[in-house]
Amino acid sequence: MVWGTYDLGKPRTRLMVQALRHSGAEINEIHAPVWEGAEDKSVMHRSDALRRGLRWALAYPWLVWRFARAPRPDVVVVGYLGHLDVLILWFFARLRRVPVVWDAFLSLYDTVVMDRRMVSSSHPLAFALKAWEWLACRAATKVVVDTEAQGAFFRDFYALGQNKVASVFVGAEASVFPPATTRNENDRRRVVFYGQFIPLHGIATIVEAARLSGSRPLDWLIIGMGQQADVIREMLEADAPASLSWTPWVPYGELVKHIASADVCLGVFGASEKAGRVIPNKVFQVVSAGRPLVTRDGPGMRELVGEGAEGIRLVPPADPAALLAAVEDLIAEGSGARDLHGDLRSRFSIEALAERWKDILMEVVL
């Protein structure tokens, strides 16, 4: 059973459900949509937040009733964003002796306090978030995150046992991000970033790299909005690189066109510890599309590429000069002229994700 208010607007969640179905498990979905359409929950308008909060609260009586009436499952999977779901379900799952696998995916405390620095670690909200997440981890039989580096963080920060936490790569929707068949035929080379404007992504580093590129034949495109949009807007108003353009939004299904036409795609460049532990959606999507990639080095990325991979350059965090040098190196190498990453794609294919999820479910059922 997949249960809760999980956010099907997130590729992570859609791929999780798809992988569970592909694993051969019989899936019964009991789902109340709350978060769909909220790309960045930290910048929601007050009215939207209140409306979704009310919908969130009203969803639980129905969800619990459906769980109680459904045939007893072998295991319940709670998807992201399930921090409250897993606590609500805790008593009822224990009553029916059903193990609960919670796809925490990431730490809210780490995101809000340590990465985005929206509140200080001494703020009451920080203490509340930490206590909430600590309790949620104990309400689940197994906690799932996206990388082993993230798993190590959860084990250390919340004092969890080695077998309590497992990891599954995010992956990419192969039908949306197939290997690119088009190429940039212009003399000027194209460098593309897309994503939320949050500290983890290091947008300022990209802007500085574009500024350092000066008169080189490089065109930089950044696509996105979010928490730091005003900061980036001020940077560009003060001294905008002539070669950089900013598009606030592109439909999800059209992102692959920008990836395909790029000579180099960009990942994340933030300096936080979290930025080093994760492998973001865009990395898997760019690899799925077979395009050259520059992103920051860290233990998370090393889980995917090991000591390195053709067409991928890993750079230090918050280092515009290193970013620019890596972009120029990939262009000089000519990686953009061919399909790349076939070996890496198999690491996060739907078959690989399904096998990993199957192993996790069997661990808690047997």
GROMACS .gro file of C-alpha atoms in nm:
model
  366
    1MET     CA    1   0.000   0.000   0.000
    2VAL     CA    2   0.117   0.353  -0.082
    3TRP     CA    3  -0.055   0.588   0.161
    4GLY     CA    4  -0.073   0.957   0.246
    5THR     CA    5  -0.050   1.307   0.106
    6TYR     CA    6   0.263   1.235  -0.098
    7ASP     CA    7   0.349   1.494  -0.360
    8LEU     CA    8   0.302   1.355  -0.711
    9GLY     CA    9   0.428   1.687  -0.845
   10LYS     CA   10   0.780   1.567  -0.758
   11PRO     CA   11   0.966   1.335  -0.996
   12ARG     CA   12   1.101   1.150  -0.691
   13THR     CA   13   0.750   1.047  -0.588
   14ARG     CA   14   0.626   0.959  -0.936
   15LEU     CA   15   0.932   0.743  -0.993
   16MET     CA   16   0.887   0.576  -0.654
   17VAL     CA   17   0.530   0.472  -0.737
   18GLN     CA   18   0.634   0.362  -1.086
   19ALA     CA   19   0.923   0.156  -0.947
   20LEU     CA   20   0.700  -0.009  -0.686
   21ARG     CA   21   0.459  -0.114  -0.961
   22HIS     CA   22   0.747  -0.235  -1.177
   23SER     CA   23   0.882  -0.443  -0.888
   24GLY     CA   24   0.589  -0.680  -0.917
   25ALA     CA   25   0.427  -0.572  -0.591
   26GLU     CA   26   0.050  -0.540  -0.581
   27ILE     CA   27  -0.006  -0.169  -0.517
   28ASN     CA   28  -0.309  -0.014  -0.350
   29GLU     CA   29  -0.282   0.367  -0.353
   30ILE     CA   30  -0.466   0.565  -0.086
   31HIS     CA   31  -0.376   0.923  -0.170
   32ALA     CA   32  -0.506   1.268  -0.082
   33PRO     CA   33  -0.354   1.536  -0.314
   34VAL     CA   34  -0.236   1.839  -0.117
   35TRP     CA   35   0.098   1.959  -0.255
   36GLU     CA   36   0.063   1.928  -0.633
   37GLY     CA   37   0.147   2.259  -0.803
   38ALA     CA   38   0.354   2.391  -0.510
   39GLU     CA   39   0.703   2.378  -0.665
   40ASP     CA   40   0.874   2.564  -0.379
   41LYS     CA   41   0.675   2.545  -0.057
   42SER     CA   42   0.897   2.803   0.112
   43VAL     CA   43   0.768   3.084  -0.114
   44MET     CA   44   0.397   3.005  -0.126
   45HIS     CA   45   0.159   3.298  -0.090
   46ARG     CA   46  -0.012   3.314   0.247
   47SER     CA   47  -0.355   3.241   0.101
   48ASP     CA   48  -0.224   2.936  -0.087
   49ALA     CA   49  -0.045   2.811   0.225
   50LEU     CA   50  -0.362   2.846   0.433
   51ARG     CA   51  -0.571   2.672   0.170
   52ARG     CA   52  -0.330   2.382   0.142
   53GLY     CA   53  -0.291   2.363   0.520
   54LEU     CA   54  -0.665   2.327   0.561
   55ARG     CA   55  -0.679   2.063   0.287
   56TRP     CA   56  -0.388   1.884   0.456
   57ALA     CA   57  -0.564   1.872   0.794
   58LEU     CA   58  -0.897   1.760   0.648
   59ALA     CA   59  -0.733   1.481   0.448
   60TYR     CA   60  -0.636   1.268   0.748
   61PRO     CA   61  -0.976   1.146   0.872
   62TRP     CA   62  -1.047   1.017   0.520
   63LEU     CA   63  -0.701   0.864   0.483
   64VAL     CA   64  -0.721   0.686   0.819
   65TRP     CA   65  -1.073   0.559   0.742
   66ARG     CA   66  -0.954   0.423   0.407
   67PHE     CA   67  -0.655   0.254   0.571
   68ALA     CA   68  -0.874   0.094   0.836
   69ARG     CA   69  -1.123  -0.036   0.576
   70ALA     CA   70  -0.864  -0.166   0.328
   71PRO     CA   71  -0.741  -0.527   0.333
   72ARG     CA   72  -0.436  -0.556   0.557
   73PRO     CA   73  -0.124  -0.487   0.342
   74ASP     CA   74   0.214  -0.652   0.394
   75VAL     CA   75   0.376  -0.309   0.412
   76VAL     CA   76   0.279   0.058   0.383
   77VAL     CA   77   0.498   0.303   0.193
   78VAL     CA   78   0.466   0.671   0.287
   79GLY     CA   79   0.604   0.902   0.017
   80TYR     CA   80   0.751   1.252   0.025
   81LEU     CA   81   0.640   1.491   0.181
   82GLY     CA   82   0.532   1.248   0.455
   83HIS     CA   83   0.665   1.395   0.779
   84LEU     CA   84   0.317   1.428   0.927
   85ASP     CA   85   0.172   1.131   0.739
   86VAL     CA   86   0.406   0.886   0.910
   87LEU     CA   87   0.315   1.018   1.255
   88ILE     CA   88  -0.059   1.003   1.187
   89LEU     CA   89  -0.024   0.649   1.054
   90TRP     CA   90   0.202   0.527   1.337
   91PHE     CA   91  -0.071   0.416   1.584
   92PHE     CA   92  -0.299   0.263   1.321
   93ALA     CA   93  -0.016   0.073   1.151
   94ARG     CA   94   0.098  -0.069   1.486
   95LEU     CA   95  -0.260  -0.166   1.564
   96ARG     CA   96  -0.274  -0.369   1.241
   97ARG     CA   97   0.090  -0.485   1.277
   98VAL     CA   98   0.191  -0.341   0.942
   99PRO     CA   99   0.551  -0.221   0.887
  100VAL     CA  100   0.591   0.132   0.752
  101VAL     CA  101   0.856   0.239   0.499
  102TRP     CA  102   0.891   0.617   0.490
  103ASP     CA  103   1.055   0.781   0.192
  104ALA     CA  104   1.182   1.083   0.385
  105PHE     CA  105   1.394   1.171   0.077
  106LEU     CA  106   1.556   1.464   0.258
  107SER     CA  107   1.570   1.628   0.600
  108LEU     CA  108   1.341   1.927   0.655
  109TYR     CA  109   1.563   2.044   0.940
  110ASP     CA  110   1.872   2.024   0.720
  111THR     CA  111   1.691   2.208   0.439
  112VAL     CA  112   1.532   2.488   0.641
  113VAL     CA  113   1.797   2.547   0.908
  114MET     CA  114   2.134   2.430   0.776
  115ASP     CA  115   2.105   2.473   0.399
  116ARG     CA  116   1.857   2.754   0.327
  117ARG     CA  117   1.921   2.924   0.667
  118MET     CA  118   1.561   3.041   0.686
  119VAL     CA  119   1.581   3.026   1.068
  120SER     CA  120   1.877   2.998   1.303
  121SER     CA  121   1.955   2.675   1.488
  122SER     CA  122   1.852   2.844   1.813
  123HIS     CA  123   1.508   2.944   1.683
  124PRO     CA  124   1.210   2.760   1.840
  125LEU     CA  125   1.103   2.648   1.493
  126ALA     CA  126   1.440   2.478   1.448
  127PHE     CA  127   1.395   2.283   1.770
  128ALA     CA  128   1.041   2.190   1.666
  129LEU     CA  129   1.155   2.069   1.323
  130LYS     CA  130   1.433   1.860   1.472
  131ALA     CA  131   1.199   1.702   1.729
  132TRP     CA  132   0.934   1.638   1.462
  133GLU     CA  133   1.182   1.468   1.230
  134TRP     CA  134   1.339   1.270   1.515
  135LEU     CA  135   0.997   1.135   1.608
  136ALA     CA  136   0.899   1.067   1.246
  137CYS     CA  137   1.212   0.855   1.201
  138ARG     CA  138   1.106   0.643   1.496
  139ALA     CA  139   0.750   0.607   1.371
  140ALA     CA  140   0.879   0.432   1.058
  141THR     CA  141   1.013   0.080   1.037
  142LYS     CA  142   1.253   0.191   0.764
  143VAL     CA  143   1.359   0.540   0.651
  144VAL     CA  144   1.456   0.589   0.286
  145VAL     CA  145   1.667   0.875   0.148
  146ASP     CA  146   1.827   0.947  -0.190
  147THR     CA  147   2.197   0.874  -0.131
  148GLU     CA  148   2.411   0.683   0.116
  149ALA     CA  149   2.568   1.017   0.212
  150GLN     CA  150   2.222   1.136   0.315
  151GLY     CA  151   2.170   0.807   0.498
  152ALA     CA  152   2.488   0.866   0.699
  153PHE     CA  153   2.359   1.213   0.792
  154PHE     CA  154   2.028   1.070   0.917
  155ARG     CA  155   2.200   0.794   1.115
  156ASP     CA  156   2.437   1.038   1.284
  157PHE     CA  157   2.201   1.332   1.336
  158TYR     CA  158   1.904   1.128   1.460
  159ALA     CA  159   2.094   0.839   1.623
  160LEU     CA  160   1.946   0.573   1.395
  161GLY     CA  161   2.078   0.219   1.348
  162GLN     CA  162   2.265   0.114   1.035
  163ASN     CA  163   1.975  -0.097   0.905
  164LYS     CA  164   1.711   0.162   0.991
  165VAL     CA  165   1.804   0.378   0.691
  166ALA     CA  166   1.828   0.280   0.323
  167SER     CA  167   1.890   0.478   0.006
  168VAL     CA  168   1.740   0.482  -0.343
  169PHE     CA  169   1.859   0.712  -0.620
  170VAL     CA  170   1.607   0.972  -0.740
  171GLY     CA  171   1.646   0.874  -1.104
  172ALA     CA  172   1.486   1.041  -1.406
  173GLU     CA  173   1.171   0.986  -1.607
  174ALA     CA  174   1.323   0.831  -1.919
  175SER     CA  175   1.016   0.905  -2.132
  176VAL     CA  176   1.051   1.277  -2.055
  177PHE     CA  177   1.432   1.291  -2.078
  178PRO     CA  178   1.535   1.048  -2.355
  179PRO     CA  179   1.885   1.064  -2.506
  180ALA     CA  180   1.904   1.393  -2.697
  181THR     CA  181   1.914   1.373  -3.076
  182THR     CA  182   1.952   1.744  -3.158
  183ARG     CA  183   2.269   1.946  -3.120
  184ASN     CA  184   2.363   2.314  -3.107
  185GLU     CA  185   2.482   2.407  -3.457
  186ASN     CA  186   2.579   2.767  -3.373
  187ASP     CA  187   2.935   2.896  -3.344
  188ARG     CA  188   2.861   3.017  -2.992
  189ARG     CA  189   2.847   2.744  -2.729
  190ARG     CA  190   2.541   2.718  -2.502
  191VAL     CA  191   2.552   2.661  -2.124
  192VAL     CA  192   2.220   2.587  -1.950
  193PHE     CA  193   2.105   2.575  -1.587
  194TYR     CA  194   1.750   2.513  -1.469
  195GLY     CA  195   1.608   2.476  -1.118
  196GLN     CA  196   1.483   2.658  -0.811
  197PHE     CA  197   1.680   2.960  -0.696
  198ILE     CA  198   1.784   2.818  -0.360
  199PRO     CA  199   2.122   2.824  -0.181
  200LEU     CA  200   2.192   2.458  -0.264
  201HIS     CA  201   2.198   2.537  -0.637
  202GLY     CA  202   2.454   2.819  -0.609
  203ILE     CA  203   2.302   3.047  -0.874
  204ALA     CA  204   2.537   3.333  -0.780
  205THR     CA  205   2.832   3.110  -0.868
  206ILE     CA  206   2.685   3.056  -1.215
  207VAL     CA  207   2.632   3.430  -1.264
  208GLU     CA  208   2.993   3.498  -1.161
  209ALA     CA  209   3.121   3.229  -1.399
  210ALA     CA  210   2.924   3.393  -1.681
  211ARG     CA  211   3.080   3.728  -1.588
  212LEU     CA  212   3.429   3.572  -1.590
  213SER     CA  213   3.368   3.429  -1.938
  214GLY     CA  214   3.384   3.784  -2.073
  215SER     CA  215   3.403   3.791  -2.454
  216ARG     CA  216   3.436   3.414  -2.494
  217PRO     CA  217   3.180   3.266  -2.738
  218LEU     CA  218   2.958   3.131  -2.460
  219ASP     CA  219   2.587   3.197  -2.409
  220TRP     CA  220   2.457   3.125  -2.058
  221LEU     CA  221   2.090   3.055  -1.987
  222ILE     CA  222   1.944   3.020  -1.637
  223ILE     CA  223   1.586   2.899  -1.600
  224GLY     CA  224   1.401   2.923  -1.270
  225MET     CA  225   1.265   3.120  -0.977
  226GLY     CA  226   1.255   3.078  -0.601
  227GLN     CA  227   1.383   3.193  -0.263
  228GLN     CA  228   1.689   3.381  -0.393
  229ALA     CA  229   1.531   3.532  -0.706
  230ASP     CA  230   1.548   3.885  -0.564
  231VAL     CA  231   1.917   3.845  -0.478
  232ILE     CA  232   1.997   3.724  -0.830
  233ARG     CA  233   1.788   4.004  -0.982
  234GLU     CA  234   1.990   4.260  -0.784
  235MET     CA  235   2.316   4.103  -0.902
  236LEU     CA  236   2.205   4.125  -1.264
  237GLU     CA  237   2.075   4.480  -1.230
  238ALA     CA  238   2.408   4.589  -1.082
  239ASP     CA  239   2.631   4.416  -1.338
  240ALA     CA  240   2.465   4.176  -1.580
  241PRO     CA  241   2.696   3.966  -1.799
  242ALA     CA  242   2.606   4.041  -2.161
  243SER     CA  243   2.615   3.670  -2.243
  244LEU     CA  244   2.365   3.563  -1.974
  245SER     CA  245   1.986   3.546  -2.007
  246TRP     CA  246   1.726   3.450  -1.749
  247THR     CA  247   1.395   3.275  -1.821
  248PRO     CA  248   1.174   3.254  -1.510
  249TRP     CA  249   0.979   2.942  -1.607
  250VAL     CA  250   0.962   2.663  -1.865
  251PRO     CA  251   0.704   2.380  -1.863
  252TYR     CA  252   0.849   2.055  -1.727
  253GLY     CA  253   0.800   1.870  -2.055
  254GLU     CA  254   0.994   2.133  -2.249
  255LEU     CA  255   1.307   2.126  -2.033
  256VAL     CA  256   1.452   1.845  -2.244
  257LYS     CA  257   1.461   2.080  -2.547
  258HIS     CA  258   1.690   2.316  -2.357
  259ILE     CA  259   1.901   2.024  -2.235
  260ALA     CA  260   1.934   1.885  -2.587
  261SER     CA  261   2.041   2.219  -2.735
  262ALA     CA  262   2.301   2.280  -2.463
  263ASP     CA  263   2.670   2.216  -2.516
  264VAL     CA  264   2.706   2.192  -2.137
  265CYS     CA  265   2.441   2.159  -1.864
  266LEU     CA  266   2.494   2.272  -1.507
  267GLY     CA  267   2.410   2.098  -1.181
  268VAL     CA  268   2.452   2.250  -0.834
  269PHE     CA  269   2.730   2.460  -0.683
  270GLY     CA  270   2.615   2.547  -0.331
  271ALA     CA  271   2.864   2.535  -0.044
  272SER     CA  272   2.644   2.364   0.218
  273GLU     CA  273   2.707   2.009   0.336
  274LYS     CA  274   2.367   1.910   0.200
  275ALA     CA  275   2.468   2.026  -0.149
  276GLY     CA  276   2.751   1.773  -0.136
  277ARG     CA  277   2.538   1.486  -0.009
  278VAL     CA  278   2.257   1.500  -0.267
  279ILE     CA  279   2.227   1.422  -0.636
  280PRO     CA  280   1.955   1.659  -0.758
  281ASN     CA  281   1.684   1.584  -1.014
  282LYS     CA  282   1.859   1.785  -1.284
  283VAL     CA  283   2.174   1.572  -1.268
  284PHE     CA  284   1.980   1.252  -1.334
  285GLN     CA  285   1.779   1.426  -1.607
  286VAL     CA  286   2.088   1.558  -1.785
  287VAL     CA  287   2.257   1.218  -1.761
  288SER     CA  288   1.938   1.054  -1.890
  289ALA     CA  289   1.946   1.290  -2.189
  290GLY     CA  290   2.312   1.207  -2.252
  291ARG     CA  291   2.450   1.561  -2.229
  292PRO     CA  292   2.777   1.698  -2.083
  293LEU     CA  293   2.747   1.807  -1.721
  294VAL     CA  294   2.935   2.024  -1.472
  295THR     CA  295   2.832   2.003  -1.106
  296ARG     CA  296   2.994   2.029  -0.765
  297ASP     CA  297   3.196   1.746  -0.620
  298GLY     CA  298   3.078   1.568  -0.309
  299PRO     CA  299   3.013   1.225  -0.160
  300GLY     CA  300   2.665   1.211  -0.315
  301MET     CA  301   2.789   1.253  -0.673
  302ARG     CA  302   3.071   1.007  -0.613
  303GLU     CA  303   2.811   0.737  -0.546
  304LEU     CA  304   2.698   0.778  -0.907
  305VAL     CA  305   3.021   0.849  -1.096
  306GLY     CA  306   3.288   0.696  -0.874
  307GLU     CA  307   3.630   0.828  -0.974
  308GLY     CA  308   3.481   1.005  -1.275
  309ALA     CA  309   3.284   0.961  -1.595
  310GLU     CA  310   3.319   1.077  -1.953
  311GLY     CA  311   3.139   1.405  -2.019
  312ILE     CA  312   3.109   1.496  -1.649
  313ARG     CA  313   3.325   1.740  -1.458
  314LEU     CA  314   3.308   1.777  -1.079
  315VAL     CA  315   3.424   2.109  -0.935
  316PRO     CA  316   3.469   2.258  -0.587
  317PRO     CA  317   3.162   2.434  -0.441
  318ALA     CA  318   3.110   2.809  -0.491
  319ASP     CA  319   3.406   2.837  -0.730
  320PRO     CA  320   3.313   3.034  -1.046
  321ALA     CA  321   3.661   3.004  -1.198
  322ALA     CA  322   3.658   2.625  -1.162
  323LEU     CA  323   3.307   2.611  -1.309
  324LEU     CA  324   3.413   2.813  -1.613
  325ALA     CA  325   3.729   2.605  -1.662
  326ALA     CA  326   3.524   2.283  -1.651
  327VAL     CA  327   3.275   2.419  -1.906
  328GLU     CA  328   3.558   2.514  -2.143
  329ASP     CA  329   3.725   2.177  -2.091
  330LEU     CA  330   3.409   1.987  -2.190
  331ILE     CA  331   3.357   2.206  -2.495
  332ALA     CA  332   3.719   2.157  -2.605
  333GLU     CA  333   3.679   1.783  -2.554
  334GLY     CA  334   3.382   1.778  -2.789
  335SER     CA  335   3.168   1.563  -2.561
  336GLY     CA  336   2.852   1.743  -2.667
  337ALA     CA  337   2.873   1.594  -3.016
  338ARG     CA  338   2.769   1.244  -2.900
  339ASP     CA  339   2.536   1.060  -2.665
  340LEU     CA  340   2.693   1.006  -2.325
  341HIS     CA  341   2.633   0.823  -1.996
  342GLY     CA  342   2.480   0.498  -2.125
  343ASP     CA  343   2.652   0.306  -1.844
  344LEU     CA  344   2.532   0.553  -1.581
  345ARG     CA  345   2.170   0.543  -1.703
  346SER     CA  346   2.150   0.175  -1.615
  347ARG     CA  347   2.229   0.264  -1.253
  348PHE     CA  348   1.899   0.450  -1.216
  349SER     CA  349   1.678   0.287  -1.479
  350ILE     CA  350   1.325   0.202  -1.369
  351GLU     CA  351   1.438  -0.162  -1.350
  352ALA     CA  352   1.724  -0.068  -1.115
  353LEU     CA  353   1.498   0.148  -0.898
  354ALA     CA  354   1.236  -0.129  -0.886
  355GLU     CA  355   1.494  -0.384  -0.775
  356ARG     CA  356   1.619  -0.152  -0.500
  357TRP     CA  357   1.268  -0.082  -0.372
  358LYS     CA  358   1.188  -0.453  -0.381
  359ASP     CA  359   1.492  -0.528  -0.163
  360ILE     CA  360   1.386  -0.263   0.091
  361LEU     CA  361   1.030  -0.394   0.111
  362MET     CA  362   1.148  -0.751   0.155
  363GLU     CA  363   1.376  -0.643   0.441
  364VAL     CA  364   1.082  -0.518   0.648
  365VAL     CA  365   0.835  -0.791   0.551
  366LEU     CA  366   1.052  -1.097   0.614
   0.00000   0.00000   0.00000
